[in-house]
Coordinates of C-alpha atoms (C1' of nucleotides) in Angstrom, one line a residue:
Chain A
X1 CA 181.3 -64.5 11.8
X2 CA 178.4 -66.2 9.9
X3 CA 175.8 -66.9 13.0
X4 CA 172.9 -67.7 10.5
X5 CA 175.0 -70.1 9.1
X6 CA 176.4 -71.4 11.9
X7 CA 173.0 -72.2 13.5
X8 CA 171.7 -73.7 10.3
X9 CA 174.5 -76.1 9.9
X10 CA 174.0 -77.3 13.3
X11 CA 170.4 -78.1 12.5
X12 CA 170.6 -79.9 9.2
X13 CA 173.3 -81.9 10.7
X14 CA 170.8 -83.0 13.7
X15 CA 168.1 -83.7 11.1
X16 CA 170.7 -86.0 8.8
X17 CA 171.4 -87.7 11.7
X18 CA 167.9 -88.0 13.3
X19 CA 167.1 -89.6 9.9
X20 CA 169.4 -91.6 10.3
X21 CA 168.3 -92.9 13.6
X22 CA 164.7 -93.6 12.4
X23 CA 166.4 -96.6 10.3
X24 CA 163.9 -95.3 7.4
X25 CA 166.6 -94.7 4.4
X26 CA 170.8 -95.8 3.9
X27 CA 172.7 -92.8 5.0
X28 CA 173.7 -92.9 0.9
X29 CA 170.1 -92.5 -0.2
X30 CA 168.9 -89.5 2.1
X31 CA 169.2 -86.4 0.1
X32 CA 170.6 -83.1 1.0
X33 CA 169.0 -81.6 4.0
X34 CA 167.2 -78.3 3.0
X35 CA 166.4 -75.4 5.4
X36 CA 164.3 -73.0 4.0
X37 CA 162.7 -69.7 5.5
X38 CA 158.6 -70.5 5.3
X39 CA 156.8 -67.0 4.2
X40 CA 154.3 -67.6 6.8
X41 CA 155.6 -66.9 10.4
X42 CA 153.2 -69.8 11.9
X43 CA 155.7 -71.9 10.0
X44 CA 158.3 -71.0 12.5
X45 CA 161.9 -70.0 11.5
X46 CA 162.7 -72.9 9.3
X47 CA 160.9 -75.7 7.3
X48 CA 162.2 -78.7 5.9
X49 CA 160.7 -80.9 3.1
X50 CA 163.2 -84.3 3.8
X51 CA 159.8 -86.6 5.1
X52 CA 158.4 -86.0 1.5
X53 CA 161.9 -86.2 -0.4
X54 CA 161.9 -89.7 1.6
X55 CA 158.3 -90.8 0.9
X56 CA 159.5 -93.3 -1.9
X57 CA 162.7 -94.3 -0.3
X58 CA 160.7 -95.1 2.8
X59 CA 157.7 -95.8 1.1
X60 CA 155.7 -94.9 3.5
X61 CA 153.6 -91.5 4.0
X62 CA 155.9 -88.2 4.6
X63 CA 153.7 -87.4 7.4
X64 CA 154.4 -90.4 9.3
X65 CA 158.3 -90.5 8.2
X66 CA 157.9 -86.6 9.6
X67 CA 157.0 -88.2 12.8
X68 CA 159.6 -90.6 13.0
X69 CA 162.2 -88.0 12.1
X70 CA 160.5 -85.8 14.8
X71 CA 160.9 -88.3 17.3
X72 CA 164.6 -88.9 16.9
X73 CA 165.7 -85.0 17.2
X74 CA 167.6 -83.9 19.9
X75 CA 166.2 -80.4 20.3
X76 CA 168.6 -79.1 23.0
X77 CA 171.4 -80.3 20.7
X78 CA 170.4 -78.0 17.8
X79 CA 168.7 -75.5 19.7
X80 CA 165.6 -76.0 19.0
X81 CA 162.6 -74.2 20.9
X82 CA 159.7 -76.0 18.7
X83 CA 159.4 -78.4 16.3
X84 CA 155.9 -80.0 14.6
X85 CA 154.9 -81.4 11.5
X86 CA 152.3 -79.8 9.1
X87 CA 150.6 -79.7 5.6
X88 CA 151.5 -82.6 3.5
X89 CA 154.8 -83.3 5.7
X90 CA 156.8 -80.3 6.3
X91 CA 158.9 -80.0 9.4
X92 CA 158.5 -76.9 10.7
X93 CA 161.5 -75.6 13.2
X94 CA 161.4 -72.3 15.5
X95 CA 164.7 -71.7 17.4
X96 CA 165.5 -69.5 20.3
X97 CA 166.0 -66.1 19.1
X98 CA 168.3 -64.6 21.6
X99 CA 171.1 -65.2 19.0
X100 CA 169.7 -62.2 17.2
X101 CA 170.7 -59.8 19.5
X102 CA 174.3 -61.4 19.5
X103 CA 174.3 -59.8 15.6
X104 CA 174.4 -56.0 16.9
X105 CA 177.6 -56.1 18.1
X106 CA 179.1 -58.6 16.1
X107 CA 178.4 -56.5 12.9
X108 CA 179.7 -53.4 14.9
X109 CA 182.6 -54.8 15.2
X110 CA 183.3 -56.3 11.9
X111 CA 182.1 -52.8 10.3
X112 CA 182.6 -52.7 6.7
X113 CA 184.1 -56.1 6.3
X114 CA 180.4 -57.1 7.9
X115 CA 179.0 -59.7 5.2
X116 CA 182.4 -61.0 3.9
X117 CA 183.4 -64.5 3.7
X118 CA 186.0 -66.9 2.9
X119 CA 183.4 -69.2 0.6
X120 CA 185.5 -68.4 -2.5
X121 CA 188.8 -69.8 -0.9
X122 CA 190.9 -67.4 -3.0
X123 CA 189.5 -69.2 -6.1
X124 CA 191.1 -67.3 -8.9
X125 CA 188.7 -66.0 -11.2
X126 CA 189.0 -63.2 -13.9
X127 CA 186.4 -61.2 -15.3
X128 CA 186.5 -59.6 -18.0
X129 CA 183.8 -56.7 -19.1
X130 CA 183.2 -53.6 -20.9
X131 CA 186.0 -54.2 -23.4
X132 CA 183.9 -51.6 -25.6
X133 CA 185.9 -51.0 -29.0
X134 CA 187.9 -47.7 -28.4
X135 CA 186.1 -46.1 -31.3
X136 CA 183.7 -43.7 -29.9
X137 CA 181.7 -43.1 -26.5
X138 CA 180.4 -45.6 -24.3
X139 CA 176.3 -46.3 -24.7
X140 CA 174.0 -47.9 -22.3
X141 CA 174.8 -51.3 -22.9
X142 CA 178.1 -50.7 -21.8
X143 CA 177.2 -48.6 -19.0
X144 CA 175.1 -51.9 -17.9
X145 CA 177.8 -53.9 -18.5
X146 CA 180.0 -52.1 -16.4
X147 CA 177.3 -51.9 -13.5
X148 CA 176.6 -55.6 -13.3
X149 CA 180.7 -56.6 -14.0
X150 CA 181.9 -54.3 -11.2
X151 CA 179.1 -55.0 -8.9
X152 CA 179.7 -59.0 -9.6
X153 CA 183.7 -58.3 -9.2
X154 CA 183.2 -56.7 -5.7
X155 CA 180.4 -59.2 -4.4
X156 CA 182.8 -62.0 -5.5
X157 CA 185.8 -60.0 -3.8
X158 CA 183.5 -60.1 -0.5
X159 CA 182.8 -63.4 -0.7
X160 CA 186.4 -64.8 -0.7
X161 CA 187.1 -65.0 -4.3
X162 CA 190.3 -63.8 -5.9
X163 CA 189.3 -61.4 -8.5
X164 CA 190.7 -59.5 -11.2
X165 CA 188.9 -56.8 -13.7
X166 CA 190.2 -56.6 -17.2
X167 CA 189.3 -54.8 -20.1
X168 CA 190.2 -56.0 -23.6
X169 CA 191.3 -53.2 -25.8
X170 CA 190.5 -54.2 -29.4
X171 CA 193.3 -52.0 -30.7
X172 CA 194.2 -54.0 -34.0
X173 CA 191.6 -54.6 -36.4
X174 CA 189.8 -53.0 -39.3
X175 CA 187.6 -51.0 -37.0
X176 CA 190.5 -48.7 -35.6
X177 CA 191.7 -48.4 -39.6
X178 CA 188.1 -46.9 -39.9
X179 CA 188.6 -44.9 -36.7
X180 CA 191.5 -43.3 -38.1
X181 CA 190.0 -42.7 -41.6
X182 CA 187.1 -41.1 -39.9
X183 CA 189.6 -38.8 -37.8
X184 CA 191.1 -38.0 -41.1
X185 CA 187.6 -37.0 -42.6
X186 CA 186.5 -35.3 -39.8
X187 CA 190.0 -33.2 -39.7
X188 CA 190.0 -32.4 -43.4
X189 CA 186.5 -31.3 -42.8
X190 CA 187.4 -29.0 -39.8
X191 CA 189.6 -27.3 -42.8
X192 CA 187.1 -27.1 -44.6
X193 CA 187.8 -29.7 -47.3
X194 CA 184.7 -31.5 -49.1
X195 CA 185.9 -35.4 -47.7
X196 CA 183.3 -37.8 -46.8
X197 CA 183.4 -40.1 -43.7
X198 CA 184.0 -43.6 -45.1
X199 CA 181.2 -46.2 -45.5
X200 CA 181.7 -48.1 -42.0
X201 CA 183.3 -45.0 -40.6
X202 CA 182.2 -43.4 -37.2
X203 CA 179.9 -40.6 -37.5
X204 CA 180.0 -39.8 -33.5
X205 CA 180.8 -36.5 -31.9
X206 CA 183.6 -37.8 -30.0
X207 CA 185.3 -38.5 -33.7
X208 CA 184.6 -35.1 -35.0
X209 CA 186.0 -33.2 -31.8
X210 CA 189.0 -35.3 -32.3
X211 CA 189.5 -34.3 -35.7
X212 CA 188.6 -30.4 -35.0
X213 CA 190.8 -30.8 -32.4
X214 CA 193.7 -31.9 -34.7
X215 CA 193.2 -29.0 -37.1
X216 CA 193.4 -26.4 -34.4
X217 CA 196.1 -27.6 -32.6
X218 CA 198.0 -28.6 -35.9
X219 CA 196.8 -26.7 -38.7
X220 CA 196.8 -28.2 -42.1
X221 CA 200.1 -29.9 -41.3
X222 CA 198.6 -33.2 -42.1
X223 CA 197.3 -32.4 -45.5
X224 CA 200.8 -32.5 -47.1
X225 CA 201.8 -35.4 -45.5
X226 CA 201.9 -38.6 -47.1
X227 CA 198.6 -40.7 -46.5
X228 CA 200.1 -43.6 -44.8
X229 CA 201.9 -41.5 -42.8
X230 CA 198.9 -39.5 -42.2
X231 CA 196.6 -42.4 -41.0
X232 CA 199.2 -43.9 -39.1
X233 CA 199.5 -40.9 -36.6
X234 CA 195.5 -40.3 -36.8
X235 CA 195.3 -44.1 -35.9
X236 CA 197.8 -43.2 -33.1
X237 CA 196.1 -40.0 -31.7
X238 CA 192.5 -41.3 -32.1
X239 CA 193.5 -44.3 -30.1
X240 CA 194.7 -42.8 -27.1
X241 CA 192.1 -39.9 -26.8
X242 CA 189.1 -42.6 -27.1
X243 CA 190.8 -45.0 -24.6
X244 CA 191.6 -42.1 -22.2
X245 CA 187.7 -40.9 -22.4
X246 CA 186.8 -44.7 -21.8
X247 CA 189.0 -44.7 -19.0
X248 CA 188.0 -41.2 -17.5
X249 CA 184.1 -42.2 -18.2
X250 CA 184.3 -45.7 -16.5
X251 CA 186.3 -43.9 -13.6
X252 CA 183.8 -41.5 -13.0
X253 CA 181.0 -44.3 -12.9
X254 CA 183.2 -46.2 -10.5
X255 CA 184.9 -48.7 -12.1
X256 CA 188.0 -49.2 -12.6
X257 CA 190.0 -52.1 -14.0
X258 CA 193.0 -54.4 -12.6
X259 CA 194.2 -54.6 -16.6
X260 CA 193.9 -53.2 -19.6
X261 CA 194.8 -55.9 -22.1
X262 CA 195.7 -54.9 -25.6
X263 CA 195.2 -56.8 -28.7
X264 CA 197.6 -55.3 -30.3
X265 CA 200.6 -56.7 -27.8
X266 CA 199.2 -60.5 -28.6
X267 CA 200.6 -59.3 -32.4
X268 CA 203.9 -58.0 -31.1
X269 CA 204.1 -61.0 -28.4
X270 CA 203.4 -64.0 -31.1
X271 CA 200.8 -65.0 -29.1
X272 CA 198.6 -65.6 -32.2
X273 CA 200.9 -68.2 -34.1
X274 CA 201.5 -69.9 -30.5
X275 CA 197.7 -70.6 -30.0
X276 CA 197.6 -71.6 -33.8
X277 CA 200.4 -73.9 -33.2
X278 CA 198.9 -75.7 -30.0
X279 CA 195.4 -76.1 -31.8
X280 CA 197.1 -77.5 -34.7
X281 CA 198.3 -80.4 -32.5
X282 CA 194.4 -81.2 -32.1
X283 CA 193.6 -82.5 -35.4
X284 CA 190.8 -80.2 -35.5
X285 CA 192.2 -77.8 -37.7
X286 CA 191.8 -78.2 -41.3
X287 CA 192.4 -76.5 -44.5
X288 CA 189.4 -75.7 -46.8
X289 CA 188.8 -73.0 -49.6
X290 CA 192.3 -71.4 -49.2
X291 CA 191.4 -70.5 -45.5
X292 CA 192.5 -72.2 -42.0
X293 CA 189.5 -73.7 -40.2
X294 CA 188.9 -74.7 -36.8
X295 CA 186.5 -77.8 -36.2
X296 CA 184.4 -76.2 -33.4
X297 CA 181.2 -78.5 -34.3
X298 CA 183.3 -80.9 -32.5
X299 CA 182.4 -79.1 -29.7
X300 CA 178.6 -78.3 -30.4
X301 CA 179.2 -75.3 -32.5
X302 CA 176.6 -75.0 -35.0
X303 CA 179.4 -74.8 -37.7
X304 CA 183.2 -74.7 -38.3
X305 CA 185.1 -71.1 -37.9
X306 CA 187.4 -69.7 -40.0
X307 CA 190.8 -69.0 -38.2
X308 CA 192.7 -67.6 -41.3
X309 CA 191.0 -66.1 -44.4
X310 CA 191.9 -66.8 -47.7
X311 CA 193.8 -63.4 -47.8
X312 CA 195.9 -64.4 -44.9
X313 CA 194.5 -62.2 -42.1
X314 CA 192.8 -63.4 -38.8
X315 CA 188.9 -63.8 -38.5
X316 CA 188.2 -61.8 -34.9
X317 CA 188.0 -65.3 -33.6
X318 CA 191.8 -65.9 -33.7
X319 CA 193.4 -63.5 -31.7
X320 CA 190.8 -63.9 -28.7
X321 CA 191.1 -67.6 -29.0
X322 CA 195.1 -66.3 -28.2
X323 CA 193.7 -64.0 -25.4
X324 CA 192.0 -66.8 -23.8
X325 CA 194.9 -69.0 -23.8
X326 CA 196.5 -66.0 -22.3
X327 CA 194.3 -65.4 -19.5
X328 CA 194.4 -69.2 -18.7
X329 CA 198.1 -69.2 -18.9
X330 CA 198.2 -66.7 -16.5
X331 CA 196.5 -69.0 -13.7
X332 CA 192.8 -68.2 -13.6
X333 CA 190.8 -70.7 -12.6
X334 CA 187.3 -69.6 -13.8
X335 CA 186.7 -66.8 -16.5
X336 CA 184.0 -64.9 -16.5
X337 CA 183.1 -63.0 -19.7
X338 CA 180.3 -60.1 -19.8
X339 CA 179.0 -60.0 -23.0
X340 CA 176.2 -58.0 -24.4
X341 CA 173.2 -60.0 -26.0
X342 CA 174.0 -59.1 -29.5
X343 CA 177.4 -61.5 -28.9
X344 CA 175.4 -64.5 -27.3
X345 CA 175.9 -66.4 -31.0
X346 CA 179.7 -66.2 -30.4
X347 CA 179.8 -68.1 -27.2
X348 CA 179.6 -71.7 -28.3
X349 CA 182.7 -71.0 -30.7
X350 CA 184.6 -69.6 -27.9
X351 CA 183.6 -72.3 -25.6
X352 CA 184.4 -75.0 -28.1
X353 CA 188.1 -73.1 -28.2
X354 CA 188.4 -73.0 -24.6
X355 CA 187.8 -76.6 -25.1
X356 CA 190.4 -77.4 -27.8
X357 CA 192.9 -76.0 -25.8
X358 CA 192.4 -78.5 -23.2
X359 CA 190.3 -76.7 -20.8
X360 CA 186.7 -77.7 -19.2
X361 CA 183.9 -76.2 -20.8
X362 CA 182.8 -74.2 -17.7
X363 CA 186.5 -72.8 -17.3
X364 CA 184.6 -70.0 -19.2
X365 CA 181.6 -68.6 -18.2
X366 CA 179.7 -66.0 -20.2
X367 CA 177.1 -63.6 -18.4
X368 CA 175.1 -62.3 -21.2
X369 CA 173.6 -58.6 -20.7
X370 CA 170.4 -58.0 -22.4
X371 CA 169.9 -54.4 -24.1
X372 CA 168.7 -51.4 -22.5
X373 CA 165.7 -49.6 -23.5
X374 CA 165.4 -45.9 -22.5
X375 CA 162.8 -44.3 -21.9
X376 CA 161.7 -40.2 -21.6
X377 CA 158.4 -38.4 -20.4
X378 CA 156.6 -42.2 -21.3
X379 CA 158.1 -42.7 -24.4
X380 CA 161.2 -44.9 -25.9
X381 CA 163.9 -42.8 -26.8
X382 CA 165.3 -43.7 -30.4
X383 CA 169.0 -44.7 -30.4
X384 CA 171.2 -45.3 -33.6
X385 CA 174.7 -46.5 -33.2
X386 CA 175.7 -45.8 -36.8
X387 CA 174.4 -42.2 -37.0
X388 CA 175.8 -41.5 -33.6
X389 CA 172.6 -40.7 -32.1
X390 CA 173.0 -43.3 -29.2
X391 CA 172.7 -42.0 -25.5
X392 CA 176.1 -42.1 -24.0
X393 CA 177.2 -43.3 -20.4
X394 CA 178.3 -40.0 -19.9
X395 CA 175.8 -37.9 -21.0
X396 CA 173.0 -40.3 -18.9
X397 CA 175.3 -39.8 -15.8
X398 CA 175.1 -36.1 -16.5
X399 CA 171.2 -36.3 -16.6
X400 CA 170.5 -38.8 -13.7
X401 CA 173.7 -39.2 -11.6
X402 CA 176.2 -41.9 -11.1
X403 CA 174.3 -43.5 -8.3
X404 CA 170.8 -43.4 -9.7
X405 CA 172.8 -45.4 -12.9
X406 CA 174.5 -47.8 -10.4
X407 CA 171.5 -48.4 -8.8
X408 CA 169.2 -49.2 -11.6
X409 CA 171.6 -51.1 -13.7
X410 CA 172.4 -53.3 -10.4
X411 CA 168.5 -53.5 -9.5
X412 CA 167.2 -56.4 -12.3
X413 CA 168.6 -59.7 -13.5
X414 CA 171.0 -59.5 -16.1
X415 CA 169.2 -61.7 -18.6
X416 CA 166.1 -59.5 -18.3
X417 CA 165.3 -56.5 -20.7
X418 CA 165.9 -53.3 -18.9
X419 CA 163.9 -50.4 -19.4
X420 CA 165.6 -47.7 -17.7
X421 CA 163.3 -44.7 -17.1
X422 CA 164.9 -41.6 -16.8
X423 CA 162.5 -39.5 -15.1
X424 CA 162.2 -42.2 -12.7
X425 CA 165.9 -42.0 -12.3
X426 CA 166.0 -38.0 -11.8
X427 CA 162.9 -38.0 -9.5
X428 CA 163.8 -37.3 -6.0
X429 CA 161.1 -38.5 -4.3
X430 CA 159.8 -41.7 -2.9
X431 CA 159.2 -43.6 -6.0
X432 CA 162.6 -43.6 -7.0
X433 CA 164.5 -46.8 -4.9
X434 CA 168.1 -45.0 -4.9
X435 CA 166.8 -42.4 -2.7
X436 CA 164.6 -44.5 -0.7
X437 CA 167.6 -46.5 0.3
X438 CA 169.8 -43.6 0.5
X439 CA 167.4 -41.8 2.6
X440 CA 167.5 -45.0 5.0
X441 CA 171.2 -45.0 5.2
X442 CA 170.9 -40.8 6.0
X443 CA 168.1 -41.3 8.7
X444 CA 170.4 -43.4 10.7
X445 CA 173.3 -41.2 10.5
X446 CA 171.0 -38.2 11.8
X447 CA 169.8 -40.1 14.8
X448 CA 173.3 -41.5 15.1
X449 CA 174.9 -37.8 15.0
X450 CA 172.2 -36.3 17.6
X451 CA 173.0 -39.3 20.0
X452 CA 176.7 -38.6 19.6
X453 CA 175.9 -34.7 20.6
X454 CA 174.0 -36.0 23.6
X455 CA 176.5 -37.9 24.5
X456 CA 174.8 -41.4 24.7
X457 CA 178.0 -43.4 23.5
X458 CA 179.8 -42.5 26.5
X459 CA 178.9 -45.4 28.7
X460 CA 180.0 -48.8 26.9
X461 CA 177.7 -51.0 28.0
X462 CA 174.9 -52.1 26.1
X463 CA 172.0 -54.8 26.9
X464 CA 170.9 -56.1 23.9
X465 CA 168.7 -58.2 25.0
X466 CA 166.2 -55.2 25.2
X467 CA 166.2 -55.5 21.1
X468 CA 163.1 -57.4 21.3
X469 CA 160.3 -56.1 19.5
X470 CA 158.8 -57.9 16.5
X471 CA 160.2 -55.4 14.4
X472 CA 163.4 -55.3 15.9
X473 CA 163.4 -59.3 15.7
X474 CA 162.5 -59.0 11.5
X475 CA 165.1 -56.6 11.1
X476 CA 167.9 -58.1 12.8
X477 CA 167.1 -61.2 11.1
X478 CA 167.5 -59.7 7.9
X479 CA 171.0 -58.1 9.1
X480 CA 172.1 -61.7 9.8
X481 CA 171.5 -63.0 6.4
X482 CA 173.4 -60.5 5.0
X483 CA 176.5 -62.7 4.3
X484 CA 174.3 -65.6 2.7
X485 CA 173.2 -63.2 0.6
X486 CA 176.6 -62.2 -0.7
X487 CA 177.8 -65.5 -1.3
X488 CA 174.7 -66.9 -3.4
X489 CA 175.2 -63.4 -5.3
X490 CA 178.8 -64.7 -6.3
X491 CA 178.0 -68.0 -6.6
X492 CA 175.2 -67.7 -8.9
X493 CA 176.8 -64.4 -10.3
X494 CA 173.5 -62.7 -9.3
X495 CA 174.6 -59.1 -7.8
X496 CA 171.2 -57.3 -8.1
X497 CA 170.3 -60.2 -5.2
X498 CA 172.3 -57.5 -3.3
X499 CA 170.1 -54.7 -4.5
X500 CA 167.5 -56.3 -3.7
X501 CA 168.7 -56.8 -0.3
X502 CA 169.6 -53.7 0.5
X503 CA 166.0 -52.3 -0.4
X504 CA 164.4 -54.9 2.1
X505 CA 166.7 -53.3 4.9
X506 CA 165.7 -50.1 4.1
X507 CA 161.9 -50.8 4.1
X508 CA 162.6 -52.5 7.6
X509 CA 164.2 -49.9 8.9
X510 CA 161.8 -47.3 7.7
X511 CA 159.2 -49.1 9.0
X512 CA 160.9 -49.5 12.0
X513 CA 161.2 -45.8 12.5
X514 CA 158.1 -44.9 12.2
X515 CA 156.6 -47.5 14.5
X516 CA 159.5 -47.0 17.6
X517 CA 161.8 -44.1 18.8
X518 CA 164.9 -44.7 19.2
X519 CA 166.4 -41.8 21.0
X520 CA 164.4 -41.8 24.1
X521 CA 165.9 -39.9 27.1
X522 CA 163.1 -41.4 29.3
X523 CA 164.9 -44.8 28.7
X524 CA 168.3 -44.6 28.8
X525 CA 169.1 -48.6 28.6
X526 CA 166.5 -49.1 25.3
X527 CA 168.3 -46.0 23.5
X528 CA 171.7 -47.5 24.0
X529 CA 170.7 -50.6 22.9
X530 CA 168.8 -49.2 19.9
X531 CA 171.6 -46.6 18.9
X532 CA 173.9 -50.0 18.6
X533 CA 171.1 -51.7 16.9
X534 CA 170.7 -48.8 14.3
X535 CA 174.8 -48.4 14.3
X536 CA 174.5 -52.4 13.0
X537 CA 171.7 -51.7 10.4
X538 CA 173.8 -48.6 8.9
X539 CA 176.5 -50.5 8.4
X540 CA 175.0 -52.9 7.0
X541 CA 173.5 -50.7 4.0
X542 CA 176.7 -49.2 3.7
X543 CA 178.3 -52.3 3.0
X544 CA 175.6 -53.6 0.4
X545 CA 175.8 -50.0 -1.5
X546 CA 179.1 -50.4 -1.8
X547 CA 179.5 -53.6 -3.4
X548 CA 177.2 -52.0 -6.3
X549 CA 178.9 -48.8 -6.3
X550 CA 176.5 -46.7 -4.8
X551 CA 177.2 -43.8 -2.5
X552 CA 176.0 -43.8 1.1
X553 CA 175.2 -40.5 1.9
X554 CA 175.2 -39.3 5.6
X555 CA 172.2 -36.6 5.1
X556 CA 170.1 -35.7 2.3
Chain B
rG1 C1' 164.8 -71.6 -40.9
rU2 C1' 168.4 -72.4 -36.7
rC3 C1' 170.0 -70.7 -32.1
rC4 C1' 169.8 -67.5 -27.3
rC5 C1' 166.8 -64.4 -23.8
rA6 C1' 162.1 -63.1 -22.2
rG7 C1' 156.6 -63.5 -21.4
rU8 C1' 154.1 -63.6 -13.6
rA9 C1' 149.0 -57.3 -10.7
rG10 C1' 147.2 -51.7 -15.1
rC11 C1' 153.3 -50.5 -15.7
rU12 C1' 158.3 -52.2 -14.3
rC13 C1' 160.4 -56.8 -12.4
rA14 C1' 161.8 -60.3 -7.9
rG15 C1' 160.4 -65.4 -7.0
rU16 C1' 168.6 -68.9 -9.6
rU17 C1' 169.2 -76.4 -6.2
rG18 C1' 160.6 -78.0 -7.6
rG19 C1' 157.5 -76.6 -1.5
rA20 C1' 152.4 -74.4 2.3
rU21 C1' 147.8 -69.0 0.6
rA22 C1' 152.8 -66.3 -6.1
rG23 C1' 155.6 -61.4 -3.9
rA24 C1' 157.7 -55.8 -4.2
rG25 C1' 157.7 -50.8 -6.1
rC26 C1' 154.7 -47.7 -9.0
rA27 C1' 150.2 -46.4 -10.3
rA28 C1' 144.9 -46.0 -7.7
rC29 C1' 141.8 -45.4 -3.0
rA30 C1' 141.5 -44.7 2.2
rG31 C1' 144.4 -42.9 6.3
rC32 C1' 149.1 -40.9 9.5
rC33 C1' 153.5 -34.9 10.5
rU34 C1' 152.9 -30.7 18.7
rU35 C1' 157.1 -36.8 18.4
rC36 C1' 164.8 -38.6 15.9
rU37 C1' 164.4 -36.1 8.1
rA38 C1' 156.6 -37.3 5.4
rA39 C1' 162.6 -38.0 0.1
rG40 C1' 158.6 -41.9 5.2
rC41 C1' 155.0 -44.9 7.4
rU42 C1' 150.2 -48.1 7.8
rG43 C1' 145.7 -50.3 5.3
rU44 C1' 142.3 -51.7 1.0
rG45 C1' 142.0 -53.8 -3.8
rG46 C1' 144.2 -56.0 -7.9
rG47 C1' 146.7 -62.6 -11.1
rC48 C1' 144.1 -69.1 -15.9
rC49 C1' 152.7 -67.3 -13.5
rG50 C1' 151.5 -66.3 -22.4
rG51 C1' 148.9 -71.5 -24.2
rG52 C1' 148.3 -76.7 -24.4
rG53 C1' 150.6 -81.5 -22.9
rG54 C1' 153.7 -84.2 -19.7
rU55 C1' 156.9 -85.5 -15.0
rU56 C1' 155.5 -86.0 -9.2
rC57 C1' 153.1 -86.3 -3.0
rG58 C1' 153.5 -81.3 -5.4
rA59 C1' 155.2 -77.0 -11.0
rA60 C1' 155.6 -69.9 -12.1
rU61 C1' 160.1 -73.1 -11.7
rC62 C1' 161.6 -79.5 -14.7
rC63 C1' 160.3 -81.9 -20.0
rU64 C1' 157.5 -81.3 -24.7
rC65 C1' 154.8 -78.3 -28.7
rC66 C1' 152.7 -74.0 -30.0
rC67 C1' 151.7 -68.4 -29.4
rU68 C1' 154.0 -63.2 -29.1
rG69 C1' 158.4 -59.7 -28.4
rG70 C1' 163.4 -58.7 -28.7
rG71 C1' 168.2 -60.4 -30.4
rA72 C1' 171.9 -63.7 -32.6
rC73 C1' 173.0 -66.6 -37.3
rG74 C1' 179.7 -63.5 -41.9
rC75 C1' 186.5 -65.4 -44.4
rC76 C1' 182.8 -58.4 -40.0
rA77 C1' 184.3 -56.9 -35.2

RNA sequence: GUCCCAGUAGCUCAGUUGGAUAGAGCAACAGCCUUCUAAGCUGUGGGCCGGGGGUUCGAAUCCUCCCUGGGACGCCA
């Protein structure tokens, strides 16, 4: 299905064999053949730097080596139409372009699976992301993490990995007690009582609403109840409402999880002592100052970490270790955690734990997502989580729409700080990339619809060789790259590659649209070929957009 | 003080196994609608790739030292 890959593989193999035939280097000394796509069209379809890489081994000038290699290459076998040496020793290769037009029926046949591959070989990967504490609304950092995580999962799945999405619910620690006390305060306030929100409490409007709602539904019923009993109820109630809200917000954002994992379940099923017991066997555990420590410095952490505090309770790390052990026990070969940049300091100790549990360091990958800054009217929107003044995922979704958010958050590399321009995201104009891409899709749909009405699709025979203009070749080549883009995005965990790609396809489409007429009554054969071509473009754009969670509209 | 991320065009950013003349969008300027959606297209200008040193045939990319911005450094979660 991936024609370009097949062709490239053929060329690489032939170059490798040619190098061997030159006897300039031992087979084992020859580096991997790298084929790159030259930016300059005059340099052909592919270029390889192998002659330069062999300079030392062959002990001669790279151009001379290149000549020797070129002389040995069997052009026909590799489908090469032209080959020449350029610059310091590049070998530039051109191939027969007729394969490009074959892409069209292939793409149409594959439809919404075009771009899929089995590269991942069903390797089991678990991706844990968002995992926001159920103590308030999801904010922009979570939104970016959600968009990135979901796109990454889609891309991994498309590249043939077996992916599971999971959300870790921190429903056991202090913060839930604080939630209960905050709900309590808001409830009391709603009843007109003078009651302060605790120091570490949650000041958000969502918590306020929960308290008010309780006051409306239950009246002053809970005022009389014993504090412990009251907090227990508020805790349970608050948790449920917060979690429901998170779930529905994420669903509206187009993100759903396969599994919601409760931290509390680790306690209930004794998983924490189990994990501690396993660690005990490693002699990396010791007692000091009344606490139990994990010697994480044995695996390059800055300092050792406490697992059991002197008061007998666990630190955050301890259930988290149990959680990760549980993930591994479930058979995942790779764990990917997507964390906000503020948690990066936590990575070394978690990786240390993974190793102490007997796994390779790289079993756990942590993708760190940098902060989001919101801009409106050219000014940075100030946010403070403590006072509850942060802009939430839901608010932004109402302001700019899901598609714009998903697109913008998938547009940049995760390790780069992101400036989110609300005015740009809102604008329905040329400078807004999400509209640009969606417009490209809608444009094609309009043409296809008109063609449908005119009966262009009634006769099945299509002569694809009529697609031979420069713009057509360029766009076809781009379409052919899609499977490779997916694989690269998956392997390197860079879903923004897909967003960049779909933008490029859209640019080429718009350019083509303005240069050539697709529907032409005078040229029925050409029209049929071009319509098929447009179908292929539409499929590719739609598939790419689906992966990043952006709707592909049929009209705008 | 230590660690992580970033520093590329006026602005926001690509450039992810080191390659030929460093790219895109926006902004600026000049053009294109009796023709499938002008939410579009075409063209022009714009750069000491933060700075110094190093590695090599070749560095925005790798190493090292500085500078600037952001974040993290708890028996918090």
